[in-house]
Amino acid sequence: MAGAQQQLTTEVDGQTMKLTNLGKVLYPQTGFTKAEVIEYYHQVADVLLPHLSDRPLTRKRWPDGTNASFFFEKNAPRGTPSWVRTETLPTPGSSTGRDEMSFVVCDDVQTVVWLANLAALELHVPQWRIGLSDQGRDPQADLIVFDLDPGPGASIVECCDVALALRQLLHHFGLEGWPKTSGNKGMHLYVPIEPASSKATSAFAKLLAEQLAEALPESVTANMTKALRPGKVFIDWSQNASAKTTLAPYSLRGAEEPRVSTPIDWDEVASATAPEDLTFLPHDVLARIEEYGDVLGELYDDPQPLPQS
């Protein structure tokens, strides 16, 4: 789709689109261009979309590349095409002081490509879907997420150990966890549930994080205080709040190289011995999809009721 030329008018799934600045290098350390970003997102769209669909999207954009400034964007930008789905949703407690905002909702491949053309390298979504919510102040979540963040002296390998322990704890409650790399230093663990209040899912995630921190005090903390993190993995349960978002599966990271937040299986979690074992670039991810399909393809198939804590 995206060649060496700087500009291209093309058709994406029946929609005519103008792609611009295709030769711009967005990852200077590796020379990865905007054209390659667009091509990656176009190729990965089929497995990416189930994790974006019906969720209000927050974008992190690097229009001049990852060695320059970035900005977060929640509202639909000026010039958003009429065919891009937008939803006006309440934003209580917003730092902008606005009571509501018009969000982009990415439900189709055309929107994926449009976002990539805006240099929206990172795609972040909440744990709830618009269709499940009454659009009130406490939306109904269909996922719980645990963000495993290694402190100084720890790495994703230590996160794997904590993820395995957290999986055992989840099994005690009749729940299953689905791991992916964060694309940075840590991991995310998803738990599919029947729709439940975001307040309730946050409370449950906090309970489990604190239980694991009590059981494994030398390697785990559930406290956000950074001084407590060296050598430990911080289990961030707070991303279950309705206003918080998590990097979507298959999203790029705005880093020195185009790392991808990549779904992995539990055998990979158990066997990882070095961070390099769980570092994936776009070509790695596309090869994995070709071989394995979407490792999170059954994530939403068997949601369980949220346990009463």
CSV table of C-alpha atoms in Angstrom, one decimal:
chain,number,residue,atom,x,y,z
A,1,MET,CA,0.0,0.0,0.0
A,2,ALA,CA,2.6,2.6,1.2
A,3,GLY,CA,5.6,2.8,-1.1
A,4,ALA,CA,8.6,5.1,-1.3
A,5,GLN,CA,6.7,8.1,-2.6
A,6,GLN,CA,5.8,10.9,-0.2
A,7,GLN,CA,2.1,10.9,-1.0
A,8,LEU,CA,-0.4,8.3,-2.1
A,9,THR,CA,-4.1,8.2,-2.8
A,10,THR,CA,-5.4,4.7,-2.4
A,11,GLU,CA,-8.5,2.7,-1.6
A,12,VAL,CA,-8.8,0.9,1.7
A,13,ASP,CA,-11.7,-1.5,2.0
A,14,GLY,CA,-13.7,0.7,-0.4
A,15,GLN,CA,-12.8,4.0,1.1
A,16,THR,CA,-10.5,6.4,-0.9
A,17,MET,CA,-7.8,7.8,1.4
A,18,LYS,CA,-4.9,10.2,0.9
A,19,LEU,CA,-1.7,9.1,2.7
A,20,THR,CA,0.9,11.7,3.3
A,21,ASN,CA,4.6,12.1,4.3
A,22,LEU,CA,5.2,8.4,3.7
A,23,GLY,CA,8.9,8.7,3.7
A,24,LYS,CA,9.1,10.5,7.0
A,25,VAL,CA,11.2,8.5,9.5
A,26,LEU,CA,9.1,8.0,12.7
A,27,TYR,CA,11.6,5.8,14.5
A,28,PRO,CA,15.0,7.4,13.9
A,29,GLN,CA,17.1,4.8,15.5
A,30,THR,CA,15.9,2.1,13.1
A,31,GLY,CA,14.8,4.2,10.1
A,32,PHE,CA,11.3,2.8,10.4
A,33,THR,CA,9.1,5.2,8.3
A,34,LYS,CA,5.6,6.4,8.3
A,35,ALA,CA,4.9,4.2,5.3
A,36,GLU,CA,6.0,1.1,7.3
A,37,VAL,CA,3.9,2.2,10.3
A,38,ILE,CA,0.8,2.4,8.0
A,39,GLU,CA,1.7,-0.9,6.3
A,40,TYR,CA,2.1,-2.7,9.7
A,41,TYR,CA,-1.2,-1.4,11.0
A,42,HIS,CA,-3.0,-2.3,7.8
A,43,GLN,CA,-1.7,-5.8,7.9
A,44,VAL,CA,-2.5,-6.3,11.6
A,45,ALA,CA,-5.9,-4.7,11.5
A,46,ASP,CA,-7.9,-8.0,11.5
A,47,VAL,CA,-6.5,-9.0,14.9
A,48,LEU,CA,-6.2,-5.5,16.3
A,49,LEU,CA,-9.8,-4.5,15.7
A,50,PRO,CA,-11.5,-6.9,18.1
A,51,HIS,CA,-9.6,-5.2,20.9
A,52,LEU,CA,-10.5,-1.6,19.8
A,53,SER,CA,-14.1,-2.1,18.6
A,54,ASP,CA,-16.7,-0.2,20.5
A,55,ARG,CA,-14.1,1.3,22.9
A,56,PRO,CA,-13.4,5.1,23.1
A,57,LEU,CA,-9.9,5.5,21.8
A,58,THR,CA,-7.1,7.6,23.2
A,59,ARG,CA,-4.2,8.1,20.8
A,60,LYS,CA,-0.6,9.0,21.6
A,61,ARG,CA,0.8,10.8,18.5
A,62,TRP,CA,4.4,11.5,17.4
A,63,PRO,CA,4.0,13.6,14.2
A,64,ASP,CA,7.7,14.3,14.0
A,65,GLY,CA,9.0,10.9,15.1
A,66,THR,CA,9.8,9.3,18.5
A,67,ASN,CA,12.8,11.5,19.1
A,68,ALA,CA,10.5,14.6,19.1
A,69,SER,CA,7.6,15.7,21.2
A,70,PHE,CA,4.3,13.7,21.4
A,71,PHE,CA,0.8,14.4,22.6
A,72,PHE,CA,-2.2,12.5,23.9
A,73,GLU,CA,-5.4,13.0,22.0
A,74,LYS,CA,-8.8,11.8,23.2
A,75,ASN,CA,-11.2,14.1,21.2
A,76,ALA,CA,-11.8,13.6,17.5
A,77,PRO,CA,-9.4,16.0,15.8
A,78,ARG,CA,-10.4,18.8,13.4
A,79,GLY,CA,-10.9,17.4,10.0
A,80,THR,CA,-12.0,13.9,11.1
A,81,PRO,CA,-13.6,12.3,8.1
A,82,SER,CA,-17.4,11.8,8.2
A,83,TRP,CA,-17.0,8.0,7.8
A,84,VAL,CA,-14.9,7.7,11.1
A,85,ARG,CA,-17.2,6.7,14.0
A,86,THR,CA,-17.3,9.2,16.8
A,87,GLU,CA,-19.2,9.1,20.1
A,88,THR,CA,-19.9,11.9,22.5
A,89,LEU,CA,-19.3,10.5,26.0
A,90,PRO,CA,-19.2,12.0,29.5
A,91,THR,CA,-15.7,12.8,30.9
A,92,PRO,CA,-16.3,13.5,34.6
A,93,GLY,CA,-13.2,14.8,36.4
A,94,SER,CA,-11.4,15.5,33.1
A,95,SER,CA,-8.2,17.6,33.4
A,96,THR,CA,-9.6,19.7,30.5
A,97,GLY,CA,-12.6,20.7,32.6
A,98,ARG,CA,-15.0,19.4,29.9
A,99,ASP,CA,-18.0,17.4,31.0
A,100,GLU,CA,-18.1,15.4,27.7
A,101,MET,CA,-16.0,14.8,24.7
A,102,SER,CA,-16.3,13.4,21.1
A,103,PHE,CA,-14.2,10.3,21.0
A,104,VAL,CA,-13.0,8.4,18.0
A,105,VAL,CA,-14.1,4.7,18.0
A,106,CYS,CA,-12.1,2.4,15.8
A,107,ASP,CA,-14.4,-0.2,14.3
A,108,ASP,CA,-12.9,-0.8,10.8
A,109,VAL,CA,-9.7,-1.1,8.9
A,110,GLN,CA,-10.1,2.3,7.2
A,111,THR,CA,-10.0,4.0,10.6
A,112,VAL,CA,-6.9,2.0,11.6
A,113,VAL,CA,-5.1,3.3,8.5
A,114,TRP,CA,-6.4,6.9,9.0
A,115,LEU,CA,-5.0,6.8,12.5
A,116,ALA,CA,-1.6,5.5,11.4
A,117,ASN,CA,-1.5,8.3,8.8
A,118,LEU,CA,-1.9,10.7,11.7
A,119,ALA,CA,1.2,9.1,13.3
A,120,ALA,CA,-1.0,7.8,16.1
A,121,LEU,CA,1.6,5.2,17.1
A,122,GLU,CA,0.0,4.2,20.4
A,123,LEU,CA,-3.6,3.2,20.7
A,124,HIS,CA,-5.0,3.1,24.2
A,125,VAL,CA,-8.5,1.9,25.2
A,126,PRO,CA,-10.4,1.4,28.5
A,127,GLN,CA,-11.6,-1.9,29.9
A,128,TRP,CA,-15.2,-1.1,28.9
A,129,ARG,CA,-17.2,-0.9,25.7
A,130,ILE,CA,-19.7,1.7,24.8
A,131,GLY,CA,-22.4,-0.9,24.0
A,132,LEU,CA,-22.2,-2.3,27.5
A,133,SER,CA,-22.4,1.0,29.3
A,134,ASP,CA,-25.3,3.2,30.2
A,135,GLN,CA,-22.8,6.0,29.5
A,136,GLY,CA,-23.1,7.0,33.1
A,137,ARG,CA,-20.3,7.7,35.5
A,138,ASP,CA,-19.4,4.1,36.2
A,139,PRO,CA,-19.3,2.1,32.9
A,140,GLN,CA,-19.7,-1.6,32.7
A,141,ALA,CA,-16.3,-3.3,32.2
A,142,ASP,CA,-15.8,-6.6,30.3
A,143,LEU,CA,-12.1,-6.9,31.2
A,144,ILE,CA,-9.9,-6.6,34.2
A,145,VAL,CA,-6.3,-5.7,33.5
A,146,PHE,CA,-3.2,-6.0,35.7
A,147,ASP,CA,-0.3,-3.9,34.6
A,148,LEU,CA,2.9,-5.6,35.7
A,149,ASP,CA,5.6,-2.9,35.9
A,150,PRO,CA,9.2,-3.8,36.8
A,151,GLY,CA,11.0,-1.4,39.1
A,152,PRO,CA,14.8,-0.7,38.8
A,153,GLY,CA,16.7,-4.0,38.9
A,154,ALA,CA,13.8,-6.0,37.7
A,155,SER,CA,12.7,-6.8,34.1
A,156,ILE,CA,10.0,-8.5,32.2
A,157,VAL,CA,11.5,-11.8,33.3
A,158,GLU,CA,10.5,-11.0,36.9
A,159,CYS,CA,7.1,-9.9,35.6
A,160,CYS,CA,6.7,-13.4,34.1
A,161,ASP,CA,7.2,-14.9,37.6
A,162,VAL,CA,4.7,-12.6,39.0
A,163,ALA,CA,2.2,-13.3,36.2
A,164,LEU,CA,2.4,-17.0,36.8
A,165,ALA,CA,1.7,-16.4,40.5
A,166,LEU,CA,-1.1,-14.1,39.7
A,167,ARG,CA,-2.6,-16.7,37.3
A,168,GLN,CA,-2.7,-19.2,40.1
A,169,LEU,CA,-4.5,-16.7,42.3
A,170,LEU,CA,-7.0,-16.0,39.5
A,171,HIS,CA,-7.6,-19.7,39.2
A,172,HIS,CA,-8.6,-19.8,42.9
A,173,PHE,CA,-11.5,-17.4,41.9
A,174,GLY,CA,-12.4,-19.4,38.8
A,175,LEU,CA,-10.8,-16.9,36.4
A,176,GLU,CA,-8.2,-17.1,33.6
A,177,GLY,CA,-5.6,-14.6,32.7
A,178,TRP,CA,-4.4,-13.7,29.2
A,179,PRO,CA,-0.9,-12.2,29.0
A,180,LYS,CA,0.7,-9.8,26.6
A,181,THR,CA,3.9,-7.8,26.6
A,182,SER,CA,3.5,-4.1,27.2
A,183,GLY,CA,5.9,-3.4,24.4
A,184,ASN,CA,8.1,-1.6,26.9
A,185,LYS,CA,9.6,-3.3,30.0
A,186,GLY,CA,6.6,-5.0,31.5
A,187,MET,CA,3.5,-7.1,30.9
A,188,HIS,CA,-0.3,-6.8,30.9
A,189,LEU,CA,-2.6,-9.5,32.1
A,190,TYR,CA,-6.2,-9.5,30.9
A,191,VAL,CA,-9.1,-11.2,32.6
A,192,PRO,CA,-12.4,-11.5,30.7
A,193,ILE,CA,-15.5,-11.0,32.9
A,194,GLU,CA,-19.2,-10.6,32.5
A,195,PRO,CA,-20.1,-6.9,32.5
A,196,ALA,CA,-19.5,-5.4,35.9
A,197,SER,CA,-19.1,-2.0,37.4
A,198,SER,CA,-15.7,-0.4,36.9
A,199,LYS,CA,-15.7,0.5,40.6
A,200,ALA,CA,-16.2,-3.2,41.4
A,201,THR,CA,-13.5,-4.4,39.0
A,202,SER,CA,-11.0,-1.9,40.4
A,203,ALA,CA,-11.7,-3.0,43.9
A,204,PHE,CA,-11.3,-6.7,42.9
A,205,ALA,CA,-8.0,-6.0,41.1
A,206,LYS,CA,-6.7,-4.1,44.1
A,207,LEU,CA,-7.6,-6.9,46.4
A,208,LEU,CA,-5.7,-9.5,44.3
A,209,ALA,CA,-2.7,-7.2,43.9
A,210,GLU,CA,-2.5,-6.6,47.6
A,211,GLN,CA,-2.9,-10.3,48.4
A,212,LEU,CA,0.0,-11.2,46.1
A,213,ALA,CA,2.1,-8.4,47.5
A,214,GLU,CA,1.5,-9.8,51.0
A,215,ALA,CA,2.3,-13.4,49.8
A,216,LEU,CA,5.5,-12.3,47.9
A,217,PRO,CA,6.8,-9.2,49.7
A,218,GLU,CA,10.3,-9.6,48.3
A,219,SER,CA,9.3,-9.5,44.7
A,220,VAL,CA,5.9,-7.7,44.5
A,221,THR,CA,4.4,-4.4,45.5
A,222,ALA,CA,0.8,-3.1,45.1
A,223,ASN,CA,1.8,0.3,46.4
A,224,MET,CA,2.3,3.1,43.8
A,225,THR,CA,5.1,4.7,45.8
A,226,LYS,CA,8.2,4.6,43.5
A,227,ALA,CA,10.6,4.3,46.4
A,228,LEU,CA,9.1,0.8,47.2
A,229,ARG,CA,9.7,-0.5,43.6
A,230,PRO,CA,13.4,-1.3,43.3
A,231,GLY,CA,13.9,-5.0,42.6
A,232,LYS,CA,10.2,-5.6,42.6
A,233,VAL,CA,7.3,-5.8,40.2
A,234,PHE,CA,4.5,-3.2,40.8
A,235,ILE,CA,1.1,-4.6,40.1
A,236,ASP,CA,-0.8,-1.6,38.9
A,237,TRP,CA,-4.5,-2.3,39.4
A,238,SER,CA,-5.6,1.3,38.9
A,239,GLN,CA,-6.0,1.0,35.1
A,240,ASN,CA,-9.4,-0.6,35.8
A,241,ALA,CA,-10.8,2.8,36.7
A,242,SER,CA,-13.3,3.9,34.1
A,243,ALA,CA,-11.3,7.0,33.1
A,244,LYS,CA,-8.0,5.0,32.7
A,245,THR,CA,-6.8,3.3,29.5
A,246,THR,CA,-4.3,0.6,28.6
A,247,LEU,CA,-2.2,0.1,25.4
A,248,ALA,CA,-4.2,-2.1,23.1
A,249,PRO,CA,-2.9,-5.5,21.9
A,250,TYR,CA,-0.8,-5.2,18.7
A,251,SER,CA,-0.3,-1.5,19.2
A,252,LEU,CA,3.1,0.0,18.5
A,253,ARG,CA,5.0,1.8,21.2
A,254,GLY,CA,6.5,5.2,20.7
A,255,ALA,CA,10.0,4.2,21.7
A,256,GLU,CA,13.5,4.1,20.1
A,257,GLU,CA,12.5,1.1,18.0
A,258,PRO,CA,9.0,0.0,16.9
A,259,ARG,CA,8.3,-2.5,19.6
A,260,VAL,CA,4.8,-4.0,19.7
A,261,SER,CA,2.6,-4.9,22.6
A,262,THR,CA,2.4,-8.6,21.8
A,263,PRO,CA,0.0,-11.3,23.0
A,264,ILE,CA,2.0,-14.3,24.3
A,265,ASP,CA,1.0,-17.7,25.6
A,266,TRP,CA,1.7,-19.1,29.0
A,267,ASP,CA,4.5,-21.4,27.8
A,268,GLU,CA,6.4,-18.4,26.6
A,269,VAL,CA,5.8,-16.7,30.0
A,270,ALA,CA,7.1,-19.7,31.8
A,271,SER,CA,10.2,-20.2,29.6
A,272,ALA,CA,11.4,-16.6,29.3
A,273,THR,CA,15.0,-16.1,30.6
A,274,ALA,CA,15.9,-12.7,29.1
A,275,PRO,CA,14.0,-9.6,28.0
A,276,GLU,CA,15.0,-10.3,24.4
A,277,ASP,CA,12.8,-13.4,24.6
A,278,LEU,CA,9.7,-11.2,24.8
A,279,THR,CA,10.7,-8.3,22.6
A,280,PHE,CA,8.8,-8.2,19.3
A,281,LEU,CA,9.1,-5.8,16.3
A,282,PRO,CA,6.4,-5.5,13.6
A,283,HIS,CA,8.0,-8.2,11.4
A,284,ASP,CA,8.1,-10.6,14.3
A,285,VAL,CA,4.5,-10.0,15.2
A,286,LEU,CA,3.3,-10.5,11.6
A,287,ALA,CA,5.2,-13.7,11.4
A,288,ARG,CA,3.6,-14.9,14.7
A,289,ILE,CA,0.1,-14.1,13.4
A,290,GLU,CA,0.9,-16.0,10.2
A,291,GLU,CA,1.9,-19.0,12.3
A,292,TYR,CA,-0.4,-18.8,15.3
A,293,GLY,CA,-3.2,-16.5,14.5
A,294,ASP,CA,-4.4,-14.1,17.2
A,295,VAL,CA,-3.2,-15.5,20.5
A,296,LEU,CA,-6.0,-13.4,22.2
A,297,GLY,CA,-8.5,-14.6,19.6
A,298,GLU,CA,-10.6,-16.4,22.3
A,299,LEU,CA,-10.2,-13.7,25.0
A,300,TYR,CA,-13.9,-12.7,24.9
A,301,ASP,CA,-15.4,-16.1,24.4
A,302,ASP,CA,-15.9,-17.3,28.0
A,303,PRO,CA,-16.3,-14.4,30.4
A,304,GLN,CA,-16.9,-15.3,34.0
A,305,PRO,CA,-18.9,-13.4,36.7
A,306,LEU,CA,-16.8,-11.1,38.8
A,307,PRO,CA,-16.3,-12.8,42.2
A,308,GLN,CA,-17.8,-11.2,45.2
A,309,SER,CA,-14.9,-9.8,47.2
